[in-house]
Short mmCIF file of N, CA and C in Angstrom, two decimals:
data_model
loop_
_atom_site.label_atom_id
_atom_site.label_comp_id
_atom_site.label_asym_id
_atom_site.label_seq_id
_atom_site.Cartn_x
_atom_site.Cartn_y
_atom_site.Cartn_z
N MET A 256 0.98 82.79 -24.71
CA MET A 256 2.24 82.42 -25.39
C MET A 256 2.57 81.01 -24.77
N ARG A 257 3.21 80.21 -25.65
CA ARG A 257 3.58 78.81 -25.31
C ARG A 257 5.10 78.63 -25.54
N TYR A 258 5.72 78.00 -24.60
CA TYR A 258 7.15 77.79 -24.79
C TYR A 258 7.45 76.27 -24.72
N VAL A 259 8.38 75.88 -25.46
CA VAL A 259 8.80 74.48 -25.48
C VAL A 259 10.27 74.41 -25.14
N VAL A 260 10.60 73.75 -24.08
CA VAL A 260 12.01 73.66 -23.67
C VAL A 260 12.49 72.17 -23.88
N TRP A 261 13.49 72.01 -24.63
CA TRP A 261 14.11 70.70 -24.80
C TRP A 261 15.39 70.67 -24.20
N VAL A 262 15.58 69.63 -23.37
CA VAL A 262 16.82 69.43 -22.66
C VAL A 262 17.28 68.03 -23.04
N SER A 263 18.54 67.90 -23.51
CA SER A 263 19.05 66.56 -23.92
C SER A 263 19.59 65.92 -22.59
N ASP A 264 19.49 64.58 -22.66
CA ASP A 264 19.99 63.78 -21.49
C ASP A 264 21.58 63.88 -21.46
N ILE A 265 22.07 64.07 -20.27
CA ILE A 265 23.54 64.06 -20.10
C ILE A 265 23.94 62.73 -19.70
N ASP A 266 24.95 62.12 -20.38
CA ASP A 266 25.48 60.82 -20.00
C ASP A 266 26.51 60.93 -18.88
N GLU A 267 26.04 60.91 -17.63
CA GLU A 267 26.92 60.96 -16.49
C GLU A 267 27.92 59.87 -16.51
N CYS A 268 27.68 58.74 -17.09
CA CYS A 268 28.58 57.68 -17.07
C CYS A 268 29.85 57.94 -18.01
N ALA A 269 29.64 58.87 -18.95
CA ALA A 269 30.79 59.25 -19.76
C ALA A 269 31.77 60.27 -19.10
N ALA A 270 31.40 60.74 -17.95
CA ALA A 270 32.24 61.71 -17.30
C ALA A 270 33.53 61.10 -16.83
N SER A 271 34.59 61.93 -16.74
CA SER A 271 35.88 61.50 -16.21
C SER A 271 36.26 62.40 -15.11
N PRO A 272 36.38 61.95 -13.92
CA PRO A 272 36.29 60.48 -13.56
C PRO A 272 34.86 60.05 -13.50
N SER A 273 34.61 58.73 -13.51
CA SER A 273 33.32 58.19 -13.50
C SER A 273 32.68 58.42 -12.11
N PRO A 274 31.41 58.61 -12.10
CA PRO A 274 30.67 58.86 -10.76
C PRO A 274 30.65 57.54 -9.94
N CYS A 275 30.97 56.44 -10.66
CA CYS A 275 30.88 55.16 -9.91
C CYS A 275 32.30 54.65 -9.55
N HIS A 276 32.28 53.67 -8.60
CA HIS A 276 33.57 53.08 -8.19
C HIS A 276 34.15 52.35 -9.29
N VAL A 277 35.49 52.19 -9.34
CA VAL A 277 36.28 51.49 -10.43
C VAL A 277 35.73 50.03 -10.56
N ASN A 278 35.26 49.43 -9.48
CA ASN A 278 34.75 48.07 -9.46
C ASN A 278 33.21 48.07 -9.58
N ALA A 279 32.68 49.04 -10.25
CA ALA A 279 31.21 49.11 -10.49
C ALA A 279 30.86 49.46 -11.94
N THR A 280 29.62 49.08 -12.33
CA THR A 280 29.18 49.37 -13.67
C THR A 280 28.19 50.54 -13.62
N CYS A 281 28.41 51.52 -14.46
CA CYS A 281 27.58 52.71 -14.49
C CYS A 281 26.53 52.52 -15.59
N THR A 282 25.26 52.81 -15.28
CA THR A 282 24.13 52.64 -16.21
C THR A 282 23.52 53.93 -16.39
N ASN A 283 23.54 54.62 -17.51
CA ASN A 283 22.93 55.92 -17.77
C ASN A 283 21.43 55.66 -18.10
N THR A 284 20.62 56.48 -17.42
CA THR A 284 19.18 56.40 -17.66
C THR A 284 18.68 57.79 -18.05
N ASP A 285 17.50 58.04 -18.46
CA ASP A 285 16.95 59.31 -18.84
C ASP A 285 16.94 60.28 -17.63
N GLY A 286 17.84 61.18 -17.58
CA GLY A 286 17.89 62.18 -16.47
C GLY A 286 18.63 61.68 -15.13
N ALA A 287 19.28 60.54 -15.24
CA ALA A 287 19.92 59.96 -14.02
C ALA A 287 20.91 58.97 -14.40
N PHE A 288 21.42 58.30 -13.42
CA PHE A 288 22.36 57.16 -13.67
C PHE A 288 22.33 56.24 -12.35
N SER A 289 22.81 55.02 -12.59
CA SER A 289 22.85 54.15 -11.37
C SER A 289 24.26 53.50 -11.46
N CYS A 290 24.70 53.13 -10.27
CA CYS A 290 25.96 52.39 -10.08
C CYS A 290 25.73 51.07 -9.41
N ASN A 291 26.26 50.04 -9.91
CA ASN A 291 26.10 48.70 -9.29
C ASN A 291 27.49 48.03 -9.29
N CYS A 292 27.87 47.54 -8.05
CA CYS A 292 29.11 46.90 -7.90
C CYS A 292 29.11 45.66 -8.71
N THR A 293 30.36 45.30 -9.27
CA THR A 293 30.48 44.12 -10.18
C THR A 293 30.55 42.92 -9.28
N ASP A 294 30.43 41.75 -9.89
CA ASP A 294 30.46 40.50 -9.16
C ASP A 294 31.78 40.36 -8.33
N GLY A 295 31.51 39.88 -7.08
CA GLY A 295 32.65 39.77 -6.11
C GLY A 295 32.84 40.96 -5.31
N PHE A 296 32.05 42.05 -5.53
CA PHE A 296 32.20 43.29 -4.73
C PHE A 296 30.79 43.65 -4.19
N GLU A 297 30.81 44.37 -3.09
CA GLU A 297 29.66 44.74 -2.39
C GLU A 297 29.66 46.26 -2.09
N GLY A 298 28.56 46.86 -2.07
CA GLY A 298 28.37 48.29 -1.71
C GLY A 298 27.28 48.96 -2.49
N ASP A 299 27.39 50.26 -2.49
CA ASP A 299 26.32 51.08 -3.14
C ASP A 299 26.63 51.35 -4.63
N GLY A 300 27.73 50.97 -5.07
CA GLY A 300 28.17 51.31 -6.49
C GLY A 300 29.12 52.56 -6.57
N VAL A 301 29.00 53.39 -5.56
CA VAL A 301 29.94 54.56 -5.47
C VAL A 301 31.10 54.07 -4.55
N ASN A 302 30.81 53.13 -3.67
CA ASN A 302 31.89 52.58 -2.81
C ASN A 302 31.61 51.08 -2.88
N CYS A 303 32.61 50.30 -3.37
CA CYS A 303 32.56 48.91 -3.51
C CYS A 303 33.75 48.29 -2.83
N THR A 304 33.53 47.23 -2.04
CA THR A 304 34.58 46.49 -1.43
C THR A 304 34.47 45.04 -1.76
N GLY A 305 35.58 44.36 -1.65
CA GLY A 305 35.59 42.97 -2.00
C GLY A 305 36.82 42.36 -1.68
#
């Protein structure tokens, strides 16, 4: 017997609240997301200071 499971990608960036800092850009990827601080701010994207 053969099974096929299809799972759609969840857009974590569309979540409210965003998983990223207010001064960061969220980029949705297939199965994940990344956060990058915007210009003038530093950090890991979840925490940005500037």
